[in-house]
Coordinates of C-alpha atoms and ligand atoms in Angstrom, one line a residue:
X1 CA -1.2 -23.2 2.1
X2 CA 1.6 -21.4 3.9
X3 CA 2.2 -20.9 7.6
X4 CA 3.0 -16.9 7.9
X5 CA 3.6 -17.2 11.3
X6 CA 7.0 -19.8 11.0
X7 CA 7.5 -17.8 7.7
X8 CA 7.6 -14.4 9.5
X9 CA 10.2 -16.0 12.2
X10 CA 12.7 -17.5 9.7
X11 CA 12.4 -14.2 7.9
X12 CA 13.7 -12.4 10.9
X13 CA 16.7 -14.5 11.5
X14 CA 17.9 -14.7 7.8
X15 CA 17.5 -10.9 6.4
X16 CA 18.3 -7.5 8.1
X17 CA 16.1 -5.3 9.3
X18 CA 16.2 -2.5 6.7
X19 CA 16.7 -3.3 3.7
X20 CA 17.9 0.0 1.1
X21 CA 16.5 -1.1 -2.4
X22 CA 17.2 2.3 -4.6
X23 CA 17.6 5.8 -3.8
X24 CA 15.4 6.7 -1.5
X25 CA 13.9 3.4 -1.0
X26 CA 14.4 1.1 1.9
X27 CA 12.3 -1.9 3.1
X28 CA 11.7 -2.4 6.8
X29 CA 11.1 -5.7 7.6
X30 CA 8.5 -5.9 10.7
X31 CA 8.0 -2.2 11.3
X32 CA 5.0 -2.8 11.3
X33 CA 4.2 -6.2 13.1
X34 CA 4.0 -5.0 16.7
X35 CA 1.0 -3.1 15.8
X36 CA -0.7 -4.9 13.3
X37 CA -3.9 -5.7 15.5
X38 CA -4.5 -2.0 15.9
X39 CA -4.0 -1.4 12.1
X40 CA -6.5 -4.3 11.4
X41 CA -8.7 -2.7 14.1
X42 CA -8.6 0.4 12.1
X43 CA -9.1 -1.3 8.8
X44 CA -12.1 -3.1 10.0
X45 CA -13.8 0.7 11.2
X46 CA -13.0 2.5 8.0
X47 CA -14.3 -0.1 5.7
X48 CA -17.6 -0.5 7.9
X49 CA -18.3 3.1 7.1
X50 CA -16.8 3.2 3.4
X51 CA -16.8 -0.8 1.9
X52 CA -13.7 -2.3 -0.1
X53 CA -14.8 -1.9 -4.1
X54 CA -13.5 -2.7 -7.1
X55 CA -12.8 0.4 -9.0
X56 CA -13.2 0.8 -12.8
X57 CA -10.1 2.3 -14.6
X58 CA -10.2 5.0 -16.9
X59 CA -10.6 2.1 -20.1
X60 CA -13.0 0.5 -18.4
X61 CA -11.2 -2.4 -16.6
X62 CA -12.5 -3.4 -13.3
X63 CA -9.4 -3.2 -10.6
X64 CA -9.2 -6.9 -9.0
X65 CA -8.1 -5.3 -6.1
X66 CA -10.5 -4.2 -3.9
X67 CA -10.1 -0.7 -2.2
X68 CA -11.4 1.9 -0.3
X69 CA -10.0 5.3 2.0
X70 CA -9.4 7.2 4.8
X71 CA -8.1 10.2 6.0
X72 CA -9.0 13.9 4.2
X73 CA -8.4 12.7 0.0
X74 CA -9.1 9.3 -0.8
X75 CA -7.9 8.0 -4.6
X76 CA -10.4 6.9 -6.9
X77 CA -10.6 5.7 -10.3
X78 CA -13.5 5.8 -12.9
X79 CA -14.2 6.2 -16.8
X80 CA -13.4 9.8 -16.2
X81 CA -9.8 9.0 -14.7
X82 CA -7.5 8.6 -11.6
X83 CA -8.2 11.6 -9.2
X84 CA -8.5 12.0 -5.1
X85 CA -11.4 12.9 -3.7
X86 CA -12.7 14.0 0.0
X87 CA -15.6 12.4 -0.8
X88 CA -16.4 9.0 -1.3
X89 CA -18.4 8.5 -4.3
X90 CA -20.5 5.4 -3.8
X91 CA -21.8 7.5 -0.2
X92 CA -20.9 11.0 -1.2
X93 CA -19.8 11.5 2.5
X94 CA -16.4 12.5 3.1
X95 CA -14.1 9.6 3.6
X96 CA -14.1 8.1 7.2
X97 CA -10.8 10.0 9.2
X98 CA -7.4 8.7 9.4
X99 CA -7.1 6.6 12.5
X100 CA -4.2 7.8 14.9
X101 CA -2.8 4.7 14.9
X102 CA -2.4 4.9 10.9
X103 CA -0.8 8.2 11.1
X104 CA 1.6 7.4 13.7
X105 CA 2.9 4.1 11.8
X106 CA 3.1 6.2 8.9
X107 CA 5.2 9.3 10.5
X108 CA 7.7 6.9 12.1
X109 CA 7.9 4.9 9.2
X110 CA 8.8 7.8 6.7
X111 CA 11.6 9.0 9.4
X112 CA 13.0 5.4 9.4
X113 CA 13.4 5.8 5.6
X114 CA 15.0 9.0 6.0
X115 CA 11.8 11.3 5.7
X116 CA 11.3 13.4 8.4
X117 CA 7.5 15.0 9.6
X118 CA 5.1 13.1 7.0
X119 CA 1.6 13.7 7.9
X120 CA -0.3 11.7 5.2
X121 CA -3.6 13.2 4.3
X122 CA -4.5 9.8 2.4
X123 CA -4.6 6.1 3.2
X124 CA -5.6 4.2 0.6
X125 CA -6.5 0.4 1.5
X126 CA -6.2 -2.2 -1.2
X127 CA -7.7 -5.7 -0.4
X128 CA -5.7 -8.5 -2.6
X129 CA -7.5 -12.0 -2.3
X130 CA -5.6 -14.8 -3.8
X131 CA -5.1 -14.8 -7.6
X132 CA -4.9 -10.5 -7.6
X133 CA -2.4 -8.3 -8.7
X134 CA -1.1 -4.9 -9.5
X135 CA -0.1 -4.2 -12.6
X136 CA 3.6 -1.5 -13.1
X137 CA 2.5 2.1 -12.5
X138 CA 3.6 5.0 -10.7
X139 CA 1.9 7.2 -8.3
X140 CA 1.3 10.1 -9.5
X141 CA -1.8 11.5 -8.7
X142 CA -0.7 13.4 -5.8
X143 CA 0.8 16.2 -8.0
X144 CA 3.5 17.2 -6.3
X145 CA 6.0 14.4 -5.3
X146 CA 7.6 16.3 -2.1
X147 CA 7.2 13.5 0.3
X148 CA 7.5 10.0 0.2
X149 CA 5.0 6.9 -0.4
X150 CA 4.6 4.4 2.8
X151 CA 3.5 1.2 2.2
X152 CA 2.6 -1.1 4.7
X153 CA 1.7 -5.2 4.2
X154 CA -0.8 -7.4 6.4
X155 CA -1.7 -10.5 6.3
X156 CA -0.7 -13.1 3.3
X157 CA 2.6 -12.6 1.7
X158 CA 3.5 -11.2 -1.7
X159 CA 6.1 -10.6 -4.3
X160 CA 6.3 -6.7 -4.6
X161 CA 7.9 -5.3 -7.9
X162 CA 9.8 -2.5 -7.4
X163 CA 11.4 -0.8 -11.0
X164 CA 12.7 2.5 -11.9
X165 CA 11.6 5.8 -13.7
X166 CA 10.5 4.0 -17.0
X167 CA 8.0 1.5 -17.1
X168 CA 10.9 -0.9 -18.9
X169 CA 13.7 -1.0 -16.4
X170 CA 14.1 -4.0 -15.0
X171 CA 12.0 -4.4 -11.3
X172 CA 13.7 -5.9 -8.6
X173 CA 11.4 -8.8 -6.5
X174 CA 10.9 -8.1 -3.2
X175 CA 9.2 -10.5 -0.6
X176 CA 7.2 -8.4 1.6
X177 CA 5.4 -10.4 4.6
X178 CA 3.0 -9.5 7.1
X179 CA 3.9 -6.6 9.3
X180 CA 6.4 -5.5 6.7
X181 CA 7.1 -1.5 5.3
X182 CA 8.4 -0.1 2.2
X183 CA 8.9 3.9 1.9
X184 CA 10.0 5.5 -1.2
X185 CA 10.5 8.6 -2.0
X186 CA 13.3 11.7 -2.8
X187 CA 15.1 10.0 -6.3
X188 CA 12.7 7.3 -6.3
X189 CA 9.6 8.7 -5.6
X190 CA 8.2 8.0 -9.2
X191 CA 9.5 4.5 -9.8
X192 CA 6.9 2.3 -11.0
X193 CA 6.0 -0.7 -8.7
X194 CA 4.0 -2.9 -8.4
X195 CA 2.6 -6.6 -6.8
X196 CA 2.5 -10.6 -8.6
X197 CA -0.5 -12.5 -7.8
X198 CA -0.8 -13.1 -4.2
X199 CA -0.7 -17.1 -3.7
X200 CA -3.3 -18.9 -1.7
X201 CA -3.3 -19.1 1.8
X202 CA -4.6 -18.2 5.4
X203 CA -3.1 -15.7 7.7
X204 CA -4.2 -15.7 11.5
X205 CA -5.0 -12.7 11.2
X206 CA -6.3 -11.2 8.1
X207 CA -8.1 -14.7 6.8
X208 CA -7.3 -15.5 2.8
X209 CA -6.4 -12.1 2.1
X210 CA -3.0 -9.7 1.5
X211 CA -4.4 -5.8 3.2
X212 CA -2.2 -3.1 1.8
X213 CA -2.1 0.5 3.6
X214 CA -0.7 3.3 1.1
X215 CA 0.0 6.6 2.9
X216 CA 0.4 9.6 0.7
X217 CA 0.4 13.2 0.8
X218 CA -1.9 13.9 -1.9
X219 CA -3.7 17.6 -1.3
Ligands
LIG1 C1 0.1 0.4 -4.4 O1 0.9 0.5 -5.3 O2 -0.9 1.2 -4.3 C2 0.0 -0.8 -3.5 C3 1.3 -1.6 -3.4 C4 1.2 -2.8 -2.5 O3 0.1 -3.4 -2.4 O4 2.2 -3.3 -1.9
LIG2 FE1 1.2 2.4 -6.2

């Protein structure tokens, strides 16, 4: 079991606070940690209106990661493909909104990493328990690639992979711990990414579980 709280602190001492790790893409360690009870707040009031599920890819895999939306387009995934949708299919009601606090974190995030005026119109929420991964990929959904992608990790720590344009060049490993923010975008907006199995362990404050936000402009 880990102790994310010591972690967290050595973390800060050691490694500087942005962190540039292509193009386009920069890592800020902690941008988030200040308001991570009000993100978790959030997280907890979206998923009581719209659960975490596990989605079923186009092949017919069920996603180990559990996920669910806010905010006007939500991503979803079934036999029929990736799309976003305003609605959520397991309610057909529109996805719960965006919480300010959500679209705030993401605005200044993006203008840390160089991005200036993002106004997300999808958070996607992804739900790792220990064990779960995410496999390469790029986001591409959104079709258009204009702004950037802001990422945003609670809870239990994780190795992010972050790559290039093709699926084969070589990803770069990237600690990401609670509170911490990776945007990408511009040059990099397409590189394919992705997360190794989150190791066991209890965070004060998310329990035995990694919570990713994913802010996109999508519609
Ligand atoms: C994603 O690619 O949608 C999530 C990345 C992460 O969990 O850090
Ligand atoms: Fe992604």
């Amino acid at each position: 079991m880990t102790t994310p709280g010591l972690f967290d602190d050595l973390e800060d001492d050691a490694l500087p606070a942005t962190q540039a790790l292509a193009s386009g893409a920069v890592l800020l360690r902690g941008f988030a940690r200040a308001r991570a009870g009000a993100l978790l707040d959030g997280v907890s009031k979206v998923l009581a209106q719209a659960p975490l599920r596990h989605l079923v890819t186009p092949g017919g895999f069920r996603m180990s990661v559990a996920m669910s939306n806010c905010g006007p387009l939500g991503w979803v995934s079934d036999r029929s493909g990736y799309r976003y949708d305003a609605n959520d299919p397991d309610s057909g009601r529109p996805w719960p909104a965006m919480p300010e606090v959500f679209a705030e974190l993401a605005d200044s995030a993006a203008r840390a990493g160089g991005f200036d005026g993002f106004a997300p119109d999808a958070c996607l929420i992804n739900r790792y328990e220990p064990g779960t991964r995410l496999s390469l990929h790029q986001d591409r959904d959104e079709g258009h690639y204009d702004w950037p992608i802001v990422s945003v990790s609670l809870g239990l720590p994780a190795v992010f992979l972050f790559g290039g344009g093709r699926r084969s060049d070589k990803a770069q490993r990237v600690p990401l711990v609670h509170g911490d923010v990776v945007v990408w975008g511009g040059p990099s907006r397409l590189h394919y990414h992705g997360v190794l199995p989150v190791k066991d362990g209890v965070h004060p404050m998310t329990g035995a579980c990694r919570i990713n936000l994913t802010f996109r402009k999508a519609g």
